[in-house]
Amino acid sequence: MSSANTIDLPKIGETAGSTLSIAQEQQIGDQIMRQIHRSEFLMKDPIVTDYIQHLGYKLVAANPDALGRQFQFFVIHENSINAFALPGGYIGIHSGLINASRSESELASVLGHEVAHVTQRHLARRLERQNELSLPSILGLLASVLVATQDPEAGMAGVAATQAAGQQSIINHTRDNEREADRIGITMLSAAGFDVRAAADFFETLQQSSRYTFKPPEILLTHPLSRNRIAAARERAELYPKVEHQDSLDYTLVKSRIRSKALINDREAFRDIEQKYQSNQLKTVEQRYLFAELLKNNARYRLAIDILSKLYNENPGNQLLLFSLSEAHLANGSGQQMLPLLEEQLAKTPDSTKLILSTSEIYLTAGKAEKAEKLLLRYSDLNQNNPAYLKLLAKAQADAGHTPEMYETTGQYLMLLGDLRTAKKHFELALHATSEDPYAQTRIQARLEDVKQKMRAMIEAAAKR
Ligand SMILES: [Zn+2]
């Protein structure tokens, strides 16, 4: 590492004792996250993402060290069992892990553990110890390891994967890190009201799932599990009062929703569950919800609406069911029927992303674009990183004829996806079109500066790799 002309990029390990600042860590995390946003692996379903965010925030709120730090939880569409924490507070969970968990507390134990890796800056500390690594090579490394983990075939093909395999050890957590993350994770579990025994329970779930396969769950590659670790988790749990945590209805429904996506082309599974329905054997909420979701996938909206309406009436106020029901109505062309109920619930919980998305989508199909835009804009701060939200807002603005605003929102959306060049073009278009509005001008100028700065960083990174 010789050139010293980088302005935006931090150099890591340049001088003894230099540390990666939280801002630099954030920059690394942001760049990787843009790559993830662009990939097909990121699950964009608002039901699943909303749920995992809320569960994650519950744990973050129970950890004083996490105060003032940014966290973003997301789900990777992948059947394998894995979870990882990136620099900058980005925490990814594979959908397979959600499915493999046997209770909400088990799932929460994984999130808590990952949050602890972030608050203790385990990855960041290890990265800064790699003296010869520059930031661009760290980015390349993390990205290639991620790709190799997410997509083994693509990963194995290239040279990148060979490098990744050799350097995987950098992102693997050490036993000391694991111990610390386990300890802090259990404290968070307890403070957030979950069952502290779930941490050890989940380790056993993991062991069982690897017993009959040659390949252990991926999470065990980056988070080594030893007999000691399980025993320690059991012992530690004894120190806390026993809590019987009841799984939330949302946890159950999210698992069914994920399963319905995995079964999307499975005709046999569909016939099987349909037969059960016809012979009145679908008893549990999760089975009925799974069937309704599969019906939607098969364009059988009427019956899906019927089942979801019953489920909603049994669980009034459940936003997840309401969102699913609205989806079915929208697909059926009867979305407007949902408006009174949605508006009533939205008045009660005005910050529900799911309700905002459902309601504005129905406004849009009813030709009420301005109303949709107004509703969406009320929650722009909360949804800056939500691609589904930005996409819908851009459509509302286009339909409402608010072209400069549409350019600006599209630019934000593209930035999230890492298409910086096209994002920049959109901000420039927005800037020209808002020449009358000084507030908009200032705001868009700032966005332009931001995208330019990120582009410079990317160019630097590419040149150095
Ligand atoms: Zn770990």
CSV table of C-alpha atoms and ligand atoms in Angstrom, one decimal:
chain,number,residue,atom,x,y,z
A,1,MET,CA,0.0,0.0,0.0
A,2,SER,CA,1.9,3.0,-1.2
A,3,SER,CA,-0.1,5.8,-2.6
A,4,ALA,CA,-1.2,8.4,-0.2
A,5,ASN,CA,-3.6,10.3,-2.4
A,6,THR,CA,-6.8,8.9,-1.1
A,7,ILE,CA,-9.0,11.4,0.5
A,8,ASP,CA,-12.2,9.5,1.2
A,9,LEU,CA,-10.8,6.1,1.9
A,10,PRO,CA,-9.4,5.3,5.3
A,11,LYS,CA,-6.2,3.2,5.4
A,12,ILE,CA,-6.3,0.4,7.8
A,13,GLY,CA,-3.4,-0.7,10.0
A,14,GLU,CA,-1.2,2.1,8.6
A,15,THR,CA,0.3,3.0,11.9
A,16,ALA,CA,0.5,0.9,14.9
A,17,GLY,CA,-2.6,1.3,17.1
A,18,SER,CA,-4.6,3.1,14.5
A,19,THR,CA,-8.2,2.0,14.8
A,20,LEU,CA,-11.0,1.7,12.4
A,21,SER,CA,-13.5,4.5,13.3
A,22,ILE,CA,-17.2,3.8,13.5
A,23,ALA,CA,-17.6,6.1,10.5
A,24,GLN,CA,-15.1,4.0,8.5
A,25,GLU,CA,-16.8,0.8,9.6
A,26,GLN,CA,-20.1,2.3,8.5
A,27,GLN,CA,-18.6,3.1,5.1
A,28,ILE,CA,-17.4,-0.5,4.6
A,29,GLY,CA,-20.8,-1.8,5.7
A,30,ASP,CA,-22.7,0.6,3.4
A,31,GLN,CA,-20.7,-0.5,0.4
A,32,ILE,CA,-21.3,-4.2,1.0
A,33,MET,CA,-25.0,-3.6,1.7
A,34,ARG,CA,-25.4,-1.9,-1.6
A,35,GLN,CA,-24.1,-5.1,-3.3
A,36,ILE,CA,-26.5,-7.2,-1.3
A,37,HIS,CA,-29.4,-4.9,-2.2
A,38,ARG,CA,-28.6,-5.4,-5.8
A,39,SER,CA,-28.5,-9.2,-5.5
A,40,GLU,CA,-31.5,-11.5,-5.8
A,41,PHE,CA,-30.7,-13.0,-2.4
A,42,LEU,CA,-32.1,-10.1,-0.4
A,43,MET,CA,-35.7,-10.9,0.7
A,44,LYS,CA,-37.8,-7.9,-0.1
A,45,ASP,CA,-41.1,-9.1,1.4
A,46,PRO,CA,-42.3,-6.4,3.8
A,47,ILE,CA,-43.9,-9.0,6.0
A,48,VAL,CA,-40.6,-10.8,6.6
A,49,THR,CA,-38.3,-7.8,6.7
A,50,ASP,CA,-40.6,-5.8,9.0
A,51,TYR,CA,-40.7,-8.7,11.4
A,52,ILE,CA,-37.0,-9.3,11.6
A,53,GLN,CA,-36.4,-5.6,12.1
A,54,HIS,CA,-38.8,-5.4,15.0
A,55,LEU,CA,-37.4,-8.5,16.6
A,56,GLY,CA,-33.8,-7.1,16.1
A,57,TYR,CA,-34.7,-3.7,17.6
A,58,LYS,CA,-36.2,-5.4,20.6
A,59,LEU,CA,-32.8,-6.9,21.4
A,60,VAL,CA,-30.9,-3.7,20.5
A,61,ALA,CA,-33.1,-1.7,22.9
A,62,ALA,CA,-32.1,-4.2,25.6
A,63,ASN,CA,-28.4,-3.5,25.2
A,64,PRO,CA,-27.0,-0.2,26.5
A,65,ASP,CA,-23.9,-0.6,24.4
A,66,ALA,CA,-26.0,-0.6,21.3
A,67,LEU,CA,-27.5,2.8,22.0
A,68,GLY,CA,-26.8,5.5,19.4
A,69,ARG,CA,-25.5,2.9,16.9
A,70,GLN,CA,-27.4,2.1,13.7
A,71,PHE,CA,-28.7,-1.4,13.1
A,72,GLN,CA,-30.3,-2.8,10.1
A,73,PHE,CA,-31.6,-6.4,10.0
A,74,PHE,CA,-32.4,-8.2,6.8
A,75,VAL,CA,-33.2,-11.6,5.5
A,76,ILE,CA,-31.3,-13.5,2.8
A,77,HIS,CA,-33.4,-15.8,0.6
A,78,GLU,CA,-31.4,-19.0,1.2
A,79,ASN,CA,-32.3,-22.3,2.8
A,80,SER,CA,-29.1,-22.9,4.5
A,81,ILE,CA,-28.7,-22.0,8.2
A,82,ASN,CA,-26.6,-18.9,8.6
A,83,ALA,CA,-26.5,-15.5,10.1
A,84,PHE,CA,-23.8,-12.8,9.9
A,85,ALA,CA,-22.9,-9.3,11.1
A,86,LEU,CA,-21.3,-6.9,8.7
A,87,PRO,CA,-19.4,-3.8,9.8
A,88,GLY,CA,-21.8,-0.9,10.3
A,89,GLY,CA,-24.5,-2.8,12.1
A,90,TYR,CA,-25.9,-4.7,9.2
A,91,ILE,CA,-27.2,-8.1,10.3
A,92,GLY,CA,-28.2,-10.7,7.9
A,93,ILE,CA,-30.3,-13.8,8.6
A,94,HIS,CA,-30.8,-16.7,6.2
A,95,SER,CA,-34.5,-17.6,5.7
A,96,GLY,CA,-33.4,-21.2,6.4
A,97,LEU,CA,-32.3,-20.2,9.9
A,98,ILE,CA,-35.7,-18.7,10.6
A,99,ASN,CA,-37.3,-21.9,9.5
A,100,ALA,CA,-34.9,-24.1,11.5
A,101,SER,CA,-35.6,-22.2,14.7
A,102,ARG,CA,-38.0,-24.0,17.0
A,103,SER,CA,-39.1,-20.9,19.0
A,104,GLU,CA,-39.0,-17.2,18.7
A,105,SER,CA,-36.5,-17.1,21.6
A,106,GLU,CA,-34.2,-19.3,19.6
A,107,LEU,CA,-34.3,-16.9,16.7
A,108,ALA,CA,-33.9,-14.0,19.1
A,109,SER,CA,-30.8,-15.7,20.6
A,110,VAL,CA,-29.1,-15.6,17.2
A,111,LEU,CA,-29.9,-12.0,16.6
A,112,GLY,CA,-28.7,-11.1,20.0
A,113,HIS,CA,-25.4,-12.9,19.4
A,114,GLU,CA,-24.9,-11.0,16.1
A,115,VAL,CA,-25.7,-7.7,17.7
A,116,ALA,CA,-23.1,-8.4,20.3
A,117,HIS,CA,-20.5,-9.0,17.6
A,118,VAL,CA,-21.3,-5.6,16.3
A,119,THR,CA,-21.3,-3.7,19.6
A,120,GLN,CA,-18.0,-5.4,20.6
A,121,ARG,CA,-16.7,-4.6,17.1
A,122,HIS,CA,-15.3,-8.0,16.7
A,123,LEU,CA,-15.0,-8.0,12.9
A,124,ALA,CA,-13.8,-4.4,12.8
A,125,ARG,CA,-11.0,-5.2,15.3
A,126,ARG,CA,-9.9,-8.2,13.3
A,127,LEU,CA,-9.9,-6.2,10.1
A,128,GLU,CA,-7.8,-3.5,11.5
A,129,ARG,CA,-5.2,-6.0,12.7
A,130,GLN,CA,-4.7,-7.1,9.1
A,131,ASN,CA,-1.8,-4.8,8.5
A,132,GLU,CA,-1.3,-5.3,4.8
A,133,LEU,CA,-5.0,-4.9,3.9
A,134,SER,CA,-6.2,-1.7,2.5
A,135,LEU,CA,-9.9,-0.8,2.6
A,136,PRO,CA,-10.5,-1.7,-1.0
A,137,SER,CA,-9.0,-5.2,-0.5
A,138,ILE,CA,-11.2,-5.6,2.6
A,139,LEU,CA,-14.2,-4.7,0.6
A,140,GLY,CA,-13.3,-7.1,-2.1
A,141,LEU,CA,-12.6,-9.8,0.4
A,142,LEU,CA,-15.8,-9.5,2.3
A,143,ALA,CA,-17.8,-9.3,-0.9
A,144,SER,CA,-16.1,-12.4,-2.3
A,145,VAL,CA,-16.6,-14.4,0.9
A,146,LEU,CA,-20.2,-13.3,0.9
A,147,VAL,CA,-20.8,-14.4,-2.7
A,148,ALA,CA,-19.0,-17.7,-2.0
A,149,THR,CA,-21.3,-18.3,1.0
A,150,GLN,CA,-24.5,-17.2,-0.7
A,151,ASP,CA,-23.9,-19.0,-4.0
A,152,PRO,CA,-21.5,-21.9,-3.6
A,153,GLU,CA,-21.5,-22.8,-7.3
A,154,ALA,CA,-20.7,-19.3,-8.6
A,155,GLY,CA,-18.2,-18.8,-5.8
A,156,MET,CA,-16.3,-22.0,-6.4
A,157,ALA,CA,-15.9,-21.3,-10.1
A,158,GLY,CA,-13.7,-18.2,-9.8
A,159,VAL,CA,-10.3,-17.4,-8.4
A,160,ALA,CA,-12.0,-15.1,-6.0
A,161,ALA,CA,-13.4,-18.1,-4.2
A,162,THR,CA,-9.9,-19.6,-3.7
A,163,GLN,CA,-8.8,-16.3,-2.2
A,164,ALA,CA,-12.0,-16.1,-0.2
A,165,ALA,CA,-11.4,-19.6,1.2
A,166,GLY,CA,-7.9,-18.6,2.2
A,167,GLN,CA,-9.0,-15.4,3.8
A,168,GLN,CA,-12.2,-16.7,5.3
A,169,SER,CA,-10.4,-17.0,8.5
A,170,ILE,CA,-10.4,-13.2,8.8
A,171,ILE,CA,-14.2,-13.1,9.0
A,172,ASN,CA,-14.4,-16.2,11.1
A,173,HIS,CA,-14.9,-15.3,14.7
A,174,THR,CA,-12.5,-16.6,17.3
A,175,ARG,CA,-13.5,-18.7,20.2
A,176,ASP,CA,-13.0,-15.7,22.5
A,177,ASN,CA,-15.2,-13.6,20.3
A,178,GLU,CA,-17.8,-16.3,20.4
A,179,ARG,CA,-17.7,-16.5,24.1
A,180,GLU,CA,-18.1,-12.8,24.5
A,181,ALA,CA,-21.0,-12.6,22.0
A,182,ASP,CA,-22.7,-15.5,23.7
A,183,ARG,CA,-22.4,-13.9,27.1
A,184,ILE,CA,-23.7,-10.5,26.0
A,185,GLY,CA,-26.3,-12.1,23.8
A,186,ILE,CA,-27.9,-14.0,26.7
A,187,THR,CA,-28.0,-10.8,28.8
A,188,MET,CA,-29.9,-9.1,25.9
A,189,LEU,CA,-32.2,-12.1,25.6
A,190,SER,CA,-33.1,-11.9,29.3
A,191,ALA,CA,-33.5,-8.1,29.3
A,192,ALA,CA,-35.8,-8.3,26.2
A,193,GLY,CA,-38.0,-10.9,27.9
A,194,PHE,CA,-37.1,-14.0,26.0
A,195,ASP,CA,-36.3,-17.4,27.3
A,196,VAL,CA,-32.5,-17.4,28.0
A,197,ARG,CA,-32.4,-21.2,27.7
A,198,ALA,CA,-33.0,-20.7,24.0
A,199,ALA,CA,-29.4,-20.0,23.2
A,200,ALA,CA,-28.2,-23.4,24.2
A,201,ASP,CA,-31.4,-24.9,22.7
A,202,PHE,CA,-30.5,-23.4,19.3
A,203,PHE,CA,-27.0,-24.8,19.4
A,204,GLU,CA,-28.6,-28.2,19.9
A,205,THR,CA,-31.0,-27.5,17.0
A,206,LEU,CA,-27.9,-26.8,14.9
A,207,GLN,CA,-26.1,-29.9,16.0
A,208,GLN,CA,-29.1,-32.1,15.2
A,209,SER,CA,-29.5,-30.5,11.7
A,210,SER,CA,-25.9,-31.4,10.9
A,211,ARG,CA,-26.0,-34.9,12.3
A,212,TYR,CA,-27.2,-36.6,9.2
A,213,THR,CA,-25.5,-34.4,6.6
A,214,PHE,CA,-21.9,-34.2,5.6
A,215,LYS,CA,-22.0,-30.5,5.6
A,216,PRO,CA,-22.5,-28.6,8.8
A,217,PRO,CA,-24.7,-25.5,8.9
A,218,GLU,CA,-22.8,-22.6,7.5
A,219,ILE,CA,-23.2,-20.6,10.7
A,220,LEU,CA,-20.9,-23.1,12.4
A,221,LEU,CA,-18.2,-22.2,9.9
A,222,THR,CA,-18.1,-18.6,10.9
A,223,HIS,CA,-19.2,-19.2,14.5
A,224,PRO,CA,-17.4,-22.3,15.7
A,225,LEU,CA,-19.4,-24.4,18.1
A,226,SER,CA,-17.8,-26.5,20.8
A,227,ARG,CA,-19.2,-28.7,23.5
A,228,ASN,CA,-17.9,-26.1,26.0
A,229,ARG,CA,-19.8,-23.4,24.3
A,230,ILE,CA,-23.1,-25.3,24.7
A,231,ALA,CA,-22.3,-26.2,28.3
A,232,ALA,CA,-21.4,-22.6,29.0
A,233,ALA,CA,-24.7,-21.3,27.5
A,234,ARG,CA,-26.6,-23.8,29.6
A,235,GLU,CA,-24.8,-22.8,32.8
A,236,ARG,CA,-25.2,-19.1,32.1
A,237,ALA,CA,-28.9,-19.5,31.5
A,238,GLU,CA,-29.2,-21.0,35.0
A,239,LEU,CA,-28.1,-17.6,36.4
A,240,TYR,CA,-31.3,-15.9,35.1
A,241,PRO,CA,-34.9,-16.3,36.2
A,242,LYS,CA,-36.7,-18.8,34.0
A,243,VAL,CA,-39.1,-17.1,31.6
A,244,GLU,CA,-41.6,-19.0,29.5
A,245,HIS,CA,-41.8,-16.9,26.4
A,246,GLN,CA,-44.9,-17.4,24.2
A,247,ASP,CA,-44.1,-17.3,20.5
A,248,SER,CA,-45.8,-14.3,18.9
A,249,LEU,CA,-48.4,-15.0,16.2
A,250,ASP,CA,-46.2,-13.0,13.8
A,251,TYR,CA,-43.3,-15.4,14.3
A,252,THR,CA,-45.6,-18.3,13.4
A,253,LEU,CA,-47.0,-16.5,10.4
A,254,VAL,CA,-43.5,-15.4,9.1
A,255,LYS,CA,-42.3,-19.0,9.2
A,256,SER,CA,-45.3,-20.0,7.1
A,257,ARG,CA,-44.8,-17.2,4.7
A,258,ILE,CA,-41.2,-18.2,4.2
A,259,ARG,CA,-42.2,-21.8,3.7
A,260,SER,CA,-44.8,-20.8,1.1
A,261,LYS,CA,-42.0,-19.1,-0.9
A,262,ALA,CA,-39.9,-22.3,-0.7
A,263,LEU,CA,-42.9,-24.3,-2.0
A,264,ILE,CA,-43.8,-21.9,-4.8
A,265,ASN,CA,-43.3,-24.5,-7.6
A,266,ASP,CA,-44.1,-27.6,-5.6
A,267,ARG,CA,-47.3,-29.0,-7.1
A,268,GLU,CA,-47.3,-32.0,-4.9
A,269,ALA,CA,-47.1,-30.1,-1.7
A,270,PHE,CA,-49.9,-27.9,-2.9
A,271,ARG,CA,-52.1,-30.9,-3.8
A,272,ASP,CA,-51.3,-32.4,-0.4
A,273,ILE,CA,-52.3,-29.3,1.6
A,274,GLU,CA,-55.4,-28.8,-0.5
A,275,GLN,CA,-56.6,-32.3,0.2
A,276,LYS,CA,-56.1,-31.6,3.9
A,277,TYR,CA,-58.1,-28.5,3.6
A,278,GLN,CA,-60.9,-30.3,1.8
A,279,SER,CA,-61.1,-33.0,4.4
A,280,ASN,CA,-61.1,-30.3,7.1
A,281,GLN,CA,-57.7,-31.2,8.5
A,282,LEU,CA,-56.1,-27.8,8.4
A,283,LYS,CA,-56.4,-26.9,12.0
A,284,THR,CA,-53.6,-24.6,13.1
A,285,VAL,CA,-53.2,-21.0,12.2
A,286,GLU,CA,-49.8,-21.7,10.5
A,287,GLN,CA,-51.2,-24.4,8.3
A,288,ARG,CA,-54.2,-22.3,7.2
A,289,TYR,CA,-52.0,-19.3,6.6
A,290,LEU,CA,-49.6,-21.4,4.6
A,291,PHE,CA,-52.5,-22.7,2.5
A,292,ALA,CA,-53.8,-19.2,1.9
A,293,GLU,CA,-50.4,-18.1,0.7
A,294,LEU,CA,-50.0,-21.0,-1.6
A,295,LEU,CA,-53.5,-20.3,-3.0
A,296,LYS,CA,-52.3,-16.7,-3.8
A,297,ASN,CA,-49.3,-18.2,-5.6
A,298,ASN,CA,-51.7,-20.3,-7.7
A,299,ALA,CA,-53.9,-17.3,-8.5
A,300,ARG,CA,-56.8,-18.7,-6.5
A,301,TYR,CA,-57.6,-15.4,-4.8
A,302,ARG,CA,-61.2,-15.9,-3.8
A,303,LEU,CA,-60.5,-18.9,-1.5
A,304,ALA,CA,-57.3,-17.1,-0.2
A,305,ILE,CA,-59.4,-14.1,0.7
A,306,ASP,CA,-61.9,-16.3,2.4
A,307,ILE,CA,-59.3,-18.1,4.6
A,308,LEU,CA,-57.4,-14.9,5.3
A,309,SER,CA,-60.6,-13.0,6.3
A,310,LYS,CA,-61.4,-15.8,8.8
A,311,LEU,CA,-57.9,-15.7,10.2
A,312,TYR,CA,-58.1,-11.9,10.5
A,313,ASN,CA,-61.4,-12.0,12.3
A,314,GLU,CA,-60.0,-14.5,14.7
A,315,ASN,CA,-57.0,-12.2,15.3
A,316,PRO,CA,-58.4,-8.7,14.8
A,317,GLY,CA,-55.8,-6.0,14.5
A,318,ASN,CA,-53.0,-8.3,13.4
A,319,GLN,CA,-51.2,-6.2,10.7
A,320,LEU,CA,-49.5,-9.1,9.1
A,321,LEU,CA,-52.8,-10.8,8.3
A,322,LEU,CA,-54.3,-7.6,7.2
A,323,PHE,CA,-51.4,-7.0,4.8
A,324,SER,CA,-51.8,-10.5,3.4
A,325,LEU,CA,-55.5,-10.1,3.0
A,326,SER,CA,-54.9,-6.8,1.2
A,327,GLU,CA,-52.5,-8.4,-1.1
A,328,ALA,CA,-55.0,-11.1,-2.0
A,329,HIS,CA,-57.7,-8.4,-2.6
A,330,LEU,CA,-55.3,-6.3,-4.7
A,331,ALA,CA,-54.4,-9.4,-6.9
A,332,ASN,CA,-58.1,-10.1,-7.1
A,333,GLY,CA,-58.9,-6.6,-8.3
A,334,SER,CA,-61.0,-5.9,-5.2
A,335,GLY,CA,-58.5,-3.9,-3.2
A,336,GLN,CA,-60.8,-1.0,-2.6
A,337,GLN,CA,-63.0,-3.2,-0.3
A,338,MET,CA,-60.1,-3.1,2.1
A,339,LEU,CA,-59.8,0.7,2.4
A,340,PRO,CA,-62.2,1.2,5.3
A,341,LEU,CA,-60.5,-1.4,7.4
A,342,LEU,CA,-57.0,-0.3,6.5
A,343,GLU,CA,-57.7,3.3,7.2
A,344,GLU,CA,-59.2,2.4,10.6
A,345,GLN,CA,-56.1,0.4,11.5
A,346,LEU,CA,-53.7,3.0,10.2
A,347,ALA,CA,-55.3,5.6,12.5
A,348,LYS,CA,-54.5,3.3,15.4
A,349,THR,CA,-50.9,2.5,14.4
A,350,PRO,CA,-49.9,5.3,12.1
A,351,ASP,CA,-46.2,4.2,11.8
A,352,SER,CA,-46.9,0.6,10.5
A,353,THR,CA,-44.9,0.2,7.3
A,354,LYS,CA,-47.0,-2.7,6.2
A,355,LEU,CA,-50.3,-0.8,6.5
A,356,ILE,CA,-48.8,2.3,4.8
A,357,LEU,CA,-47.6,0.2,1.9
A,358,SER,CA,-50.9,-1.7,1.5
A,359,THR,CA,-53.1,1.4,1.8
A,360,SER,CA,-51.1,3.5,-0.6
A,361,GLU,CA,-50.9,0.7,-3.1
A,362,ILE,CA,-54.7,0.4,-3.1
A,363,TYR,CA,-54.9,4.2,-3.5
A,364,LEU,CA,-52.7,3.9,-6.5
A,365,THR,CA,-54.7,1.3,-8.2
A,366,ALA,CA,-57.8,3.4,-7.5
A,367,GLY,CA,-56.2,6.3,-9.3
A,368,LYS,CA,-55.7,8.3,-6.1
A,369,ALA,CA,-52.0,9.0,-6.7
A,370,GLU,CA,-51.8,12.2,-4.7
A,371,LYS,CA,-53.3,10.6,-1.7
A,372,ALA,CA,-50.9,7.7,-1.9
A,373,GLU,CA,-47.9,10.1,-2.3
A,374,LYS,CA,-49.1,12.1,0.7
A,375,LEU,CA,-49.5,9.1,2.9
A,376,LEU,CA,-46.1,7.6,1.9
A,377,LEU,CA,-44.3,10.9,2.4
A,378,ARG,CA,-45.4,11.1,6.0
A,379,TYR,CA,-43.0,8.2,6.7
A,380,SER,CA,-40.1,9.0,4.5
A,381,ASP,CA,-37.6,9.2,7.3
A,382,LEU,CA,-38.4,5.7,8.5
A,383,ASN,CA,-38.2,4.2,5.1
A,384,GLN,CA,-35.1,5.7,3.5
A,385,ASN,CA,-33.5,2.2,3.2
A,386,ASN,CA,-36.7,0.4,2.2
A,387,PRO,CA,-36.6,-0.4,-1.5
A,388,ALA,CA,-40.3,-1.5,-1.6
A,389,TYR,CA,-41.3,1.9,-0.1
A,390,LEU,CA,-39.1,3.9,-2.5
A,391,LYS,CA,-40.4,2.1,-5.5
A,392,LEU,CA,-44.0,2.7,-4.5
A,393,LEU,CA,-43.3,6.3,-3.7
A,394,ALA,CA,-41.7,6.9,-7.1
A,395,LYS,CA,-44.7,5.3,-8.8
A,396,ALA,CA,-47.1,7.5,-6.8
A,397,GLN,CA,-45.1,10.6,-7.8
A,398,ALA,CA,-45.0,9.6,-11.4
A,399,ASP,CA,-48.8,9.0,-11.4
A,400,ALA,CA,-49.4,12.3,-9.7
A,401,GLY,CA,-47.4,14.1,-12.3
A,402,HIS,CA,-44.8,15.2,-9.7
A,403,THR,CA,-41.9,14.5,-12.1
A,404,PRO,CA,-38.9,16.2,-10.2
A,405,GLU,CA,-39.9,14.4,-7.0
A,406,MET,CA,-40.2,11.2,-8.9
A,407,TYR,CA,-36.6,11.7,-10.2
A,408,GLU,CA,-35.3,12.3,-6.7
A,409,THR,CA,-37.0,9.2,-5.3
A,410,THR,CA,-35.8,7.1,-8.1
A,411,GLY,CA,-32.3,8.3,-7.5
A,412,GLN,CA,-32.6,7.3,-3.9
A,413,TYR,CA,-33.9,3.9,-4.9
A,414,LEU,CA,-31.0,3.4,-7.4
A,415,MET,CA,-28.5,4.5,-4.8
A,416,LEU,CA,-29.8,1.8,-2.4
A,417,LEU,CA,-29.2,-0.7,-5.2
A,418,GLY,CA,-25.7,0.6,-5.8
A,419,ASP,CA,-26.4,1.9,-9.3
A,420,LEU,CA,-24.6,5.1,-8.5
A,421,ARG,CA,-24.2,6.3,-12.1
A,422,THR,CA,-27.9,6.2,-12.9
A,423,ALA,CA,-28.7,7.6,-9.5
A,424,LYS,CA,-26.6,10.6,-10.2
A,425,LYS,CA,-28.3,11.2,-13.5
A,426,HIS,CA,-31.7,11.1,-11.8
A,427,PHE,CA,-30.6,13.6,-9.1
A,428,GLU,CA,-29.3,15.9,-11.9
A,429,LEU,CA,-32.7,15.7,-13.7
A,430,ALA,CA,-34.4,16.4,-10.4
A,431,LEU,CA,-32.2,19.4,-9.7
A,432,HIS,CA,-32.9,21.0,-13.1
A,433,ALA,CA,-36.6,20.5,-12.7
A,434,THR,CA,-36.8,22.0,-9.2
A,435,SER,CA,-35.1,25.3,-10.1
A,436,GLU,CA,-38.0,27.2,-8.5
A,437,ASP,CA,-37.9,25.6,-5.1
A,438,PRO,CA,-34.8,26.6,-3.0
A,439,TYR,CA,-35.5,23.9,-0.3
A,440,ALA,CA,-35.6,21.1,-2.9
A,441,GLN,CA,-32.5,22.5,-4.6
A,442,THR,CA,-30.5,22.4,-1.4
A,443,ARG,CA,-31.7,18.9,-0.5
A,444,ILE,CA,-31.0,17.5,-4.0
A,445,GLN,CA,-27.6,19.2,-4.1
A,446,ALA,CA,-26.7,17.3,-0.9
A,447,ARG,CA,-27.8,14.0,-2.5
A,448,LEU,CA,-25.7,14.8,-5.5
A,449,GLU,CA,-22.6,15.5,-3.4
A,450,ASP,CA,-23.2,12.2,-1.5
A,451,VAL,CA,-23.5,10.1,-4.7
A,452,LYS,CA,-20.4,11.8,-6.2
A,453,GLN,CA,-18.4,11.1,-3.1
A,454,LYS,CA,-19.5,7.4,-3.1
A,455,MET,CA,-18.6,7.1,-6.8
A,456,ARG,CA,-15.1,8.5,-6.1
A,457,ALA,CA,-14.7,5.9,-3.3
A,458,MET,CA,-15.8,3.1,-5.6
A,459,ILE,CA,-13.3,4.2,-8.3
A,460,GLU,CA,-10.5,4.3,-5.8
A,461,ALA,CA,-11.5,0.8,-4.6
A,462,ALA,CA,-11.5,-0.6,-8.1
A,463,ALA,CA,-8.1,1.0,-8.9
A,464,LYS,CA,-6.5,-0.5,-5.9
A,465,ARG,CA,-7.9,-4.0,-6.0
B,1,ZN,ZN,-20.6,-15.6,16.5
